[in-house]
CSV table of C-alpha atoms in Angstrom, one decimal:
chain,number,residue,atom,x,y,z
B,25,THR,CA,0.0,0.0,0.0
B,26,VAL,CA,1.0,3.6,-0.3
B,27,LEU,CA,1.0,6.0,2.7
B,28,GLU,CA,-1.3,8.9,1.9
B,29,TYR,CA,-0.1,10.9,4.9
B,30,GLY,CA,2.5,10.3,7.7
B,31,THR,CA,3.9,12.0,10.8
B,32,ALA,CA,6.3,10.7,13.4
B,33,ARG,CA,3.3,9.4,15.3
B,34,GLU,CA,0.5,8.5,12.8
B,35,VAL,CA,-0.1,7.3,9.2
B,36,ILE,CA,-3.0,7.3,6.9
B,37,PHE,CA,-3.2,4.8,4.0
B,38,ARG,CA,-5.6,3.0,1.7
B,39,CYS,CA,-6.0,-0.7,2.2
B,40,ALA,CA,-7.8,-3.5,0.3
B,41,VAL,CA,-7.8,-5.7,3.4
B,42,PRO,CA,-10.6,-5.2,5.9
B,43,MET,CA,-9.5,-3.6,9.1
B,44,ASP,CA,-11.3,-2.4,12.2
B,45,PHE,CA,-10.7,0.0,15.1
B,46,GLY,CA,-8.1,-1.3,17.5
B,47,ASP,CA,-6.5,-3.8,15.1
B,48,ARG,CA,-2.7,-3.9,15.3
B,49,LEU,CA,-0.5,-4.0,12.3
B,50,ARG,CA,3.2,-3.9,11.3
B,51,LEU,CA,4.3,-1.2,8.9
B,52,THR,CA,7.4,-1.8,6.9
B,53,ASN,CA,9.0,-0.2,3.8
B,54,ARG,CA,11.4,-1.5,1.1
B,55,ASP,CA,14.5,0.3,2.4
B,56,GLY,CA,14.0,-0.8,6.0
B,57,SER,CA,13.8,2.7,7.4
B,58,LEU,CA,10.3,1.9,8.7
B,59,ASP,CA,9.5,-1.3,10.6
B,60,ALA,CA,7.0,-0.5,13.3
B,61,GLU,CA,3.8,-1.7,15.0
B,62,ALA,CA,0.8,0.6,14.8
B,63,GLU,CA,-2.8,0.5,16.1
B,64,VAL,CA,-5.8,1.4,14.0
B,65,MET,CA,-7.4,4.5,15.3
B,66,ALA,CA,-10.0,5.1,12.6
B,67,VAL,CA,-11.4,3.5,9.5
B,68,GLN,CA,-13.5,4.7,6.6
B,69,ILE,CA,-14.9,1.8,4.6
B,70,SER,CA,-16.1,2.0,1.0
B,71,ALA,CA,-17.1,-0.7,-1.5
B,72,SER,CA,-13.6,-1.2,-2.9
B,73,GLU,CA,-11.2,-0.1,-0.2
B,74,THR,CA,-10.7,1.0,3.4
B,75,LEU,CA,-9.0,4.2,4.4
B,76,VAL,CA,-7.1,3.6,7.7
B,77,ALA,CA,-5.6,6.0,10.3
B,78,ALA,CA,-3.1,4.3,12.6
B,79,ARG,CA,-0.9,5.5,15.4
B,80,PHE,CA,2.5,4.0,16.1
B,81,THR,CA,2.7,2.0,19.4
B,82,ALA,CA,6.3,3.2,20.1
B,83,GLU,CA,8.5,6.0,18.9
B,84,VAL,CA,9.7,5.7,15.4
B,85,HIS,CA,13.0,7.6,14.6
B,86,ASN,CA,13.5,9.6,11.4
B,87,TRP,CA,11.6,7.3,9.0
B,88,ILE,CA,10.0,10.2,7.1
B,89,ILE,CA,13.4,11.8,6.4
B,90,LYS,CA,14.9,8.6,5.0
């Protein structure tokens, strides 16, 4: 998936997999600068995809800069 928006504490992304409030997930990227657990804080569900807002469960260092 592609992150639509990200800060040092939260991310928003579109997802084809059903998710629900409180679900935990692991976010990683190809270069390894992001490998973190997050908790789903909000979802917006449509017929074809789900928009997910998640908050990292621990501090993530400088992944946006990399």
